[in-house]
Structures are given as structure tokens and as C-alpha cells.
Tab-separated table of C-alpha atoms in Angstrom:
chain	number	residue	atom	x	y	z
A	1	UNK	CA	-13.829	-11.287	16.641
A	2	UNK	CA	-13.321	-13.523	13.594
A	3	UNK	CA	-10.889	-12.225	10.982
A	4	UNK	CA	-10.191	-13.384	7.453
A	5	UNK	CA	-7.060	-12.422	5.659
A	6	UNK	CA	-7.031	-12.546	1.833
A	7	UNK	CA	-3.403	-12.692	0.798
A	8	UNK	CA	-0.685	-14.450	-1.146
A	9	UNK	CA	0.033	-18.089	-0.352
A	10	UNK	CA	1.399	-18.530	3.210
A	11	UNK	CA	4.641	-20.062	1.821
A	12	UNK	CA	5.421	-16.660	0.247
A	13	UNK	CA	5.161	-14.801	3.400
A	14	UNK	CA	8.285	-13.946	5.437
A	15	UNK	CA	7.033	-13.503	9.096
A	16	UNK	CA	10.129	-11.445	9.970
A	17	UNK	CA	9.325	-8.745	7.440
A	18	UNK	CA	5.607	-9.116	6.401
A	19	UNK	CA	3.015	-6.631	7.800
A	20	UNK	CA	0.265	-9.096	7.082
A	21	UNK	CA	1.975	-11.607	9.378
A	22	UNK	CA	2.252	-8.949	12.081
A	23	UNK	CA	-1.343	-8.055	11.801
A	24	UNK	CA	-2.404	-11.709	11.917
A	25	UNK	CA	-0.305	-12.390	15.068
A	26	UNK	CA	-1.683	-9.168	16.764
A	27	UNK	CA	-5.231	-10.320	15.996
A	28	UNK	CA	-4.532	-13.673	17.654
A	29	UNK	CA	-2.931	-11.985	20.615
A	30	UNK	CA	-6.134	-10.070	21.031
A	31	UNK	CA	-8.007	-13.344	21.184
A	32	UNK	CA	-9.507	-13.302	17.671
A	33	UNK	CA	-9.855	-16.272	15.325
A	34	UNK	CA	-7.609	-15.945	12.356
A	35	UNK	CA	-8.393	-17.453	8.973
A	36	UNK	CA	-6.623	-17.079	5.577
A	37	UNK	CA	-7.460	-17.589	1.925
A	38	UNK	CA	-6.209	-16.572	-1.480
A	39	UNK	CA	-8.098	-14.310	-3.942
A	40	UNK	CA	-8.932	-17.459	-6.035
A	41	UNK	CA	-10.639	-19.000	-2.963
A	42	UNK	CA	-13.338	-16.325	-2.939
A	43	UNK	CA	-16.819	-17.506	-4.069
A	44	UNK	CA	-20.232	-15.787	-4.623
A	45	UNK	CA	-23.170	-18.297	-4.886
A	46	UNK	CA	-25.873	-15.742	-5.984
A	47	UNK	CA	-25.472	-12.918	-3.627
A	48	UNK	CA	-24.098	-15.132	-0.844
A	49	UNK	CA	-20.300	-14.606	-0.302
A	50	UNK	CA	-18.219	-17.646	0.584
A	51	UNK	CA	-14.575	-18.793	0.697
A	52	UNK	CA	-12.470	-21.811	0.903
A	53	UNK	CA	-10.471	-20.767	3.900
A	54	UNK	CA	-7.879	-22.188	6.479
A	55	UNK	CA	-7.847	-21.576	10.178
A	56	UNK	CA	-4.375	-20.658	11.332
A	57	UNK	CA	-2.297	-20.242	14.437
A	58	UNK	CA	-0.175	-17.279	13.567
A	59	UNK	CA	2.080	-17.218	16.588
A	60	UNK	CA	4.424	-18.826	16.533
A	61	UNK	CA	4.380	-18.763	12.711
A	62	UNK	CA	2.431	-20.663	11.389
A	63	UNK	CA	0.174	-23.688	11.702
A	64	UNK	CA	-2.851	-24.147	9.435
A	65	UNK	CA	-5.862	-26.364	9.915
A	66	UNK	CA	-8.060	-28.044	7.280
A	67	UNK	CA	-9.529	-25.970	4.544
A	68	UNK	CA	-13.276	-25.290	5.022
A	69	UNK	CA	-16.049	-23.744	2.806
A	70	UNK	CA	-17.337	-20.999	4.864
A	71	UNK	CA	-20.040	-18.203	4.627
A	72	UNK	CA	-18.248	-14.859	4.879
A	73	UNK	CA	-21.123	-13.587	6.936
A	74	UNK	CA	-19.458	-15.542	9.805
A	75	UNK	CA	-16.618	-13.085	9.787
A	76	UNK	CA	-16.454	-9.638	11.453
A	77	UNK	CA	-13.537	-8.344	9.405
A	78	UNK	CA	-11.912	-9.311	6.030
A	79	UNK	CA	-8.536	-7.882	5.216
A	80	UNK	CA	-7.582	-7.651	1.543
A	81	UNK	CA	-3.850	-7.969	1.785
A	82	UNK	CA	-2.946	-9.449	-1.561
A	83	UNK	CA	0.287	-7.772	-2.937
A	84	UNK	CA	0.142	-6.076	-6.307
A	85	UNK	CA	0.122	-6.267	-9.231
A	86	UNK	CA	-3.475	-4.913	-9.464
A	87	UNK	CA	-4.258	-7.238	-12.375
A	88	UNK	CA	-7.484	-8.816	-13.639
A	89	UNK	CA	-7.540	-11.366	-10.983
A	90	UNK	CA	-6.969	-8.692	-8.261
A	91	UNK	CA	-9.826	-6.628	-9.513
A	92	UNK	CA	-12.293	-9.524	-9.774
A	93	UNK	CA	-11.381	-10.348	-6.156
A	94	UNK	CA	-12.448	-6.762	-5.070
A	95	UNK	CA	-15.780	-7.304	-6.806
A	96	UNK	CA	-16.303	-10.623	-4.899
A	97	UNK	CA	-15.331	-8.839	-1.674
A	98	UNK	CA	-17.912	-6.257	-2.522
A	99	UNK	CA	-20.555	-8.902	-2.309
A	100	UNK	CA	-19.256	-9.547	1.263
A	101	UNK	CA	-19.320	-5.879	2.054
A	102	UNK	CA	-23.015	-5.556	1.007
A	103	UNK	CA	-23.701	-8.459	3.429
A	104	UNK	CA	-22.565	-6.059	6.232
A	105	UNK	CA	-18.975	-7.327	6.605
A	106	UNK	CA	-16.102	-4.851	7.210
A	107	UNK	CA	-13.663	-5.203	4.330
A	108	UNK	CA	-10.351	-3.442	4.852
A	109	UNK	CA	-9.472	-1.670	2.672
A	110	UNK	CA	-12.833	-0.906	0.957
A	111	UNK	CA	-13.017	-2.883	-2.291
A	112	UNK	CA	-14.231	0.087	-4.388
A	113	UNK	CA	-11.373	2.210	-3.113
A	114	UNK	CA	-8.769	-0.437	-3.901
A	115	UNK	CA	-10.094	-0.270	-7.540
A	116	UNK	CA	-10.155	3.460	-7.773
A	117	UNK	CA	-7.015	4.400	-5.890
A	118	UNK	CA	-4.006	3.701	-8.088
A	119	UNK	CA	-1.183	4.252	-5.782
A	120	UNK	CA	0.494	6.796	-7.929
A	121	UNK	CA	-2.620	8.619	-9.370
A	122	UNK	CA	-4.472	8.714	-5.967
A	123	UNK	CA	-1.889	11.165	-4.693
A	124	UNK	CA	-2.951	13.648	-7.330
A	125	UNK	CA	-5.948	14.572	-5.182
A	126	UNK	CA	-3.353	16.199	-2.836
A	127	UNK	CA	-0.998	17.724	-5.498
A	128	UNK	CA	-0.592	20.857	-3.474
A	129	UNK	CA	1.626	18.750	-1.153
A	130	UNK	CA	3.566	17.116	-3.974
A	131	UNK	CA	6.674	18.024	-6.002
A	132	UNK	CA	5.719	19.078	-9.602
A	133	UNK	CA	4.197	16.115	-11.258
A	134	UNK	CA	3.028	15.079	-14.711
A	135	UNK	CA	1.138	12.014	-15.868
A	136	UNK	CA	1.157	11.437	-19.614
A	137	UNK	CA	1.751	8.999	-22.345
A	138	UNK	CA	2.708	11.581	-25.023
A	139	UNK	CA	6.395	11.630	-25.355
A	140	UNK	CA	6.680	15.300	-26.207
A	141	UNK	CA	4.663	16.187	-23.049
A	142	UNK	CA	6.928	14.200	-20.809
A	143	UNK	CA	10.095	15.531	-22.689
A	144	UNK	CA	8.923	19.117	-22.232
A	145	UNK	CA	8.233	18.435	-18.520
A	146	UNK	CA	11.656	16.975	-18.122
A	147	UNK	CA	13.329	19.982	-19.634
A	148	UNK	CA	11.349	22.242	-17.292
A	149	UNK	CA	12.347	20.365	-14.164
A	150	UNK	CA	15.957	19.556	-15.302
A	151	UNK	CA	15.723	16.156	-13.767
A	152	UNK	CA	12.853	13.771	-13.144
A	153	UNK	CA	11.913	10.462	-11.828
A	154	UNK	CA	9.732	8.278	-14.126
A	155	UNK	CA	7.366	5.808	-12.468
A	156	UNK	CA	5.142	3.139	-14.100
A	157	UNK	CA	1.632	3.488	-12.827
A	158	UNK	CA	1.276	-0.063	-12.004
A	159	UNK	CA	4.670	-0.501	-10.313
A	160	UNK	CA	5.486	-1.469	-6.750
A	161	UNK	CA	8.496	-1.489	-4.376
A	162	UNK	CA	10.441	0.898	-6.639
A	163	UNK	CA	10.565	-1.542	-9.551
A	164	UNK	CA	10.902	0.155	-12.919
A	165	UNK	CA	11.421	3.604	-11.363
A	166	UNK	CA	13.964	5.647	-13.531
A	167	UNK	CA	15.887	8.837	-12.795
A	168	UNK	CA	16.659	10.839	-15.841
A	169	UNK	CA	18.185	14.323	-16.626
A	170	UNK	CA	16.988	16.601	-19.388
A	171	UNK	CA	20.289	16.541	-21.173
A	172	UNK	CA	20.399	12.668	-21.095
A	173	UNK	CA	21.396	11.259	-24.509
A	174	UNK	CA	18.362	9.469	-26.005
A	175	UNK	CA	15.757	11.062	-23.758
A	176	UNK	CA	13.069	10.650	-26.337
A	177	UNK	CA	13.980	7.041	-26.957
A	178	UNK	CA	13.791	6.325	-23.319
A	179	UNK	CA	10.418	7.979	-23.065
A	180	UNK	CA	9.124	5.942	-26.015
A	181	UNK	CA	10.307	2.824	-24.098
A	182	UNK	CA	8.642	3.541	-20.800
A	183	UNK	CA	5.371	4.576	-22.454
A	184	UNK	CA	5.465	1.664	-24.893
A	185	UNK	CA	5.477	4.031	-27.819
A	186	UNK	CA	2.989	6.415	-26.281
A	187	UNK	CA	0.467	3.707	-25.443
A	188	UNK	CA	0.773	3.828	-21.702
A	189	UNK	CA	0.874	6.893	-19.396
A	190	UNK	CA	3.623	7.270	-16.733
A	191	UNK	CA	4.150	9.502	-13.878
A	192	UNK	CA	7.044	11.992	-14.024
A	193	UNK	CA	8.040	13.931	-10.848
A	194	UNK	CA	10.642	16.426	-10.202
A	195	UNK	CA	13.734	14.613	-8.754
A	196	UNK	CA	14.307	15.718	-5.229
A	197	UNK	CA	18.080	15.440	-4.226
A	198	UNK	CA	17.102	15.253	-0.603
A	199	UNK	CA	16.068	11.634	-1.179
A	200	UNK	CA	19.641	10.749	-0.397
A	201	UNK	CA	18.685	11.512	3.231
A	202	UNK	CA	15.726	9.293	3.032
A	203	UNK	CA	12.148	8.732	2.089
A	204	UNK	CA	9.681	8.368	4.942
A	205	UNK	CA	7.062	5.670	4.961
A	206	UNK	CA	4.215	6.872	7.321
A	207	UNK	CA	1.510	4.345	8.298
A	208	UNK	CA	-1.925	5.869	8.728
A	209	UNK	CA	-4.583	3.924	10.536
A	210	UNK	CA	-8.137	5.174	10.137
A	211	UNK	CA	-6.820	8.718	9.349
A	212	UNK	CA	-4.200	8.789	12.104
A	213	UNK	CA	-0.479	8.485	11.686
A	214	UNK	CA	0.592	5.661	14.010
A	215	UNK	CA	4.169	5.026	12.952
A	216	UNK	CA	6.852	5.896	10.559
A	217	UNK	CA	10.339	4.946	9.308
A	218	UNK	CA	12.936	6.561	7.211
A	219	UNK	CA	14.224	4.601	4.323
A	220	UNK	CA	17.697	5.620	3.147
A	221	UNK	CA	18.977	4.530	-0.297
A	222	UNK	CA	21.955	2.305	-0.481
A	223	UNK	CA	25.240	3.612	-2.019
A	224	UNK	CA	24.850	4.402	-5.691
A	225	UNK	CA	21.073	4.239	-5.532
A	226	UNK	CA	18.381	6.825	-5.558
A	227	UNK	CA	15.516	4.505	-4.842
A	228	UNK	CA	14.941	4.049	-1.068
A	229	UNK	CA	12.458	1.210	-1.124
A	230	UNK	CA	13.464	-1.699	1.168
A	231	UNK	CA	12.845	-4.192	-1.587
A	232	UNK	CA	15.725	-2.691	-3.688
A	233	UNK	CA	18.198	-2.372	-0.734
A	234	UNK	CA	16.980	0.745	1.179
A	235	UNK	CA	17.960	0.871	4.832
A	236	UNK	CA	15.241	1.464	7.434
A	237	UNK	CA	16.002	3.842	10.333
A	238	UNK	CA	14.076	5.449	13.189
A	239	UNK	CA	12.486	8.752	12.629
A	240	UNK	CA	9.923	11.316	13.881
A	241	UNK	CA	7.328	13.196	11.930
A	242	UNK	CA	7.927	16.850	11.058
A	243	UNK	CA	5.244	19.499	11.301
A	244	UNK	CA	4.729	19.497	7.604
A	245	UNK	CA	4.449	15.653	7.532
A	246	UNK	CA	1.771	15.989	10.194
A	247	UNK	CA	-0.034	18.526	8.165
A	248	UNK	CA	-0.067	16.190	5.133
A	249	UNK	CA	-1.528	13.391	7.242
A	250	UNK	CA	-4.222	15.758	8.538
A	251	UNK	CA	-4.961	16.924	4.917
A	252	UNK	CA	-5.479	13.186	3.817
A	253	UNK	CA	-7.373	11.882	6.846
A	254	UNK	CA	-10.977	13.005	5.911
A	255	UNK	CA	-10.707	11.540	2.374
A	256	UNK	CA	-9.092	8.356	3.619
A	257	UNK	CA	-11.784	7.874	6.218
A	258	UNK	CA	-14.667	8.660	3.839
A	259	UNK	CA	-13.395	6.165	1.351
A	260	UNK	CA	-12.868	3.408	3.665
A	261	UNK	CA	-9.025	3.315	3.459
A	262	UNK	CA	-8.470	2.140	7.031
A	263	UNK	CA	-4.767	1.084	6.646
A	264	UNK	CA	-2.601	3.187	4.341
A	265	UNK	CA	1.127	3.818	3.851
A	266	UNK	CA	2.169	7.238	2.431
A	267	UNK	CA	5.620	8.048	1.085
A	268	UNK	CA	7.097	11.586	1.864
A	269	UNK	CA	10.439	12.835	0.475
A	270	UNK	CA	11.720	16.154	1.794
A	271	UNK	CA	8.190	17.212	2.871
A	272	UNK	CA	6.700	16.264	-0.410
A	273	UNK	CA	4.049	13.591	-0.737
A	274	UNK	CA	5.088	10.978	-3.322
A	275	UNK	CA	2.585	8.071	-3.160
A	276	UNK	CA	-0.360	6.779	-1.262
A	277	UNK	CA	-0.162	3.018	-0.866
A	278	UNK	CA	-3.468	1.210	-0.259
A	279	UNK	CA	-3.246	-2.305	-1.407
A	280	UNK	CA	-0.924	-4.093	1.121
A	281	UNK	CA	1.194	-1.312	2.810
A	282	UNK	CA	4.287	-2.506	4.541
A	283	UNK	CA	6.470	-1.132	7.252
A	284	UNK	CA	4.895	-2.513	10.536
A	285	UNK	CA	7.815	-4.832	11.492
A	286	UNK	CA	10.377	-1.961	10.881
A	287	UNK	CA	8.369	0.447	13.092
A	288	UNK	CA	8.159	-2.187	15.813
A	289	UNK	CA	11.795	-3.020	15.656
A	290	UNK	CA	13.240	0.502	15.271
A	291	UNK	CA	10.785	2.515	17.371
A	292	UNK	CA	10.098	-0.054	19.998
A	293	UNK	CA	6.334	0.305	19.346
A	294	UNK	CA	3.729	-2.382	19.344
A	295	UNK	CA	2.249	-1.066	16.025
A	296	UNK	CA	0.295	-4.209	14.939
A	297	UNK	CA	-1.462	-4.442	18.333
A	298	UNK	CA	-2.286	-0.698	17.993
A	299	UNK	CA	-3.785	-1.278	14.593
A	300	UNK	CA	-6.025	-4.032	16.009
A	301	UNK	CA	-7.056	-1.726	18.897
A	302	UNK	CA	-8.108	0.922	16.369
A	303	UNK	CA	-10.002	-1.690	14.392
A	304	UNK	CA	-12.046	-2.605	17.464
A	305	UNK	CA	-12.998	1.119	17.891
A	306	UNK	CA	-14.133	1.032	14.175
A	307	UNK	CA	-16.228	-2.117	14.689
């Protein structure tokens, strides 16, 4: 196969930690051609999708050849692995990738799903598996919910890697002022979820491939921190899935498959679904290291079954 990865500039990628690097190396081990480009390199000439792309040797990391202007119809698979934010440039890139999808190329994850699945709001489809959750911009709604739940976590809807997530108690001084700040005076909605004290024991990242959970890690917060994201100091450790976590994955699977969300990372705290990450889910390297599992190779094997 011939695979194209649309991602951030190569110089920004740490191959020791990055899931995109793991997937590129696994594709190469499987005998596939691997090419890369950035979202700004995508082109549509009429209804013909093209890109300025580089051929790469991903293992050992990394050697790039000369840039070429290529028809995307020459690729079997295109991975959209650009990290958030999901800004204007990101959204336009998904529209250009939709031109490629209409030409019969498999784009992972499906561009329309990347646009419609906000990583916080997408989970609301499965709210029966979540802790009590409210999304609102009105300060009085958020304040009332905080008083009901006693303690909540506030999440910006466009956030990533735990950035901007705040834990606040109902009796905190200046609660309304804080809510005015995070909503930009009621202009932007935020997500409020009941704080789960069990997060001190960890937050599981479960990687789901074509509806099947293939790997997981537990992320334990560092001392004095409630956020368990690896980007803010959380420590990864080996884990197994509980029966409830398997049921959550089963509940999500039909929708994920139907909407073309091939590679997804969900976050679960104390048996409660927290988020559904669809843009560029991470965790492959940690699963491979901690669980002694060739996860990236397994993802490429599942991809071959799909194609």
C-alpha cells in the first residue's frame, strides 16, 4: 500500500512518544510506501485532489526525500494526524481531504466526522456512561450545576492534553467570577463534569481501532495535580480493562464504525466515560512499552482488513 500522513512538521514530532511516528514506522515495516505532508500542502485543482508531499524512511527516524506534487488518487490511505487546535486551517484541510475521499481514497479518520465530533461534545451521545455533565455558557446555569454536584471540573471545549482544565468547589470564593472568566463573560460554552475523586488512582486511555479496544494505559496524576494527562506530568502505567470499560467500548463501536472513526482514544475515569479523542489520539508508544504489545503493527493489520 501507499500511505500519506497529514501531520505537523516533522521537526515537531518526537518519535519516542508520538503515535503518528509509531504508525508510520509500522506501515514501513509492513512494506508500505510512507509519505508525509502538512495541511497547508493539500491542493484541489477543480475536483482533483493533490498534495505537495515528501517520501520518508520512517525507521530509523527519519529521512525525507524530495518534495513532489502528487495526485492523491495514487494513495490507498490518507491519515489526518494533525494535532489540535481544530481551527479554521484544520477545518479547511478536512474539506480538502473530503475531495480525496470522494475520489475513492480511504481517509482516516473520516473528514466529516473530524468536523462534527468535538472531542468533549461527542461524548454526550453516550451520556448514560458519563458522570453528570453540563455544557453551557450561562454563568447561572454553571453555578447551579456546581452547587448541585459540590465539586466540578471545567473543560474548554476546544482544549487538548488537559490544558485549561480547572477543578472548582461550589464554596470556592469568587465562583461566579471564575465562571465569567472561563466562558468569556458568557460568550463561550464550557463543559462542567462532576469531579471524580477516583481520578487520583488514574484515568485510562483506551485505544479503539475500527470499534475494537486494542490497547490501554492508566495515567496517574503527579503529586498535587488532579489532571492525569501525560502532557501535564501524568505517569503512564500498565492496566487491564474492567468489564464496565469493555461495555463502554461495545456501546461506542457501532457509531464509531458507522461514522468512519477508525482510530479513536477514549478517556475513562472510575468507569465513567470522559472524552472521545478523534483528531490525533496518542498512547501507542506507552502501550507498546508498558504492555509489551506491538500495537502500531496491529493497527496496520486492522487497516489492511478494512481496505
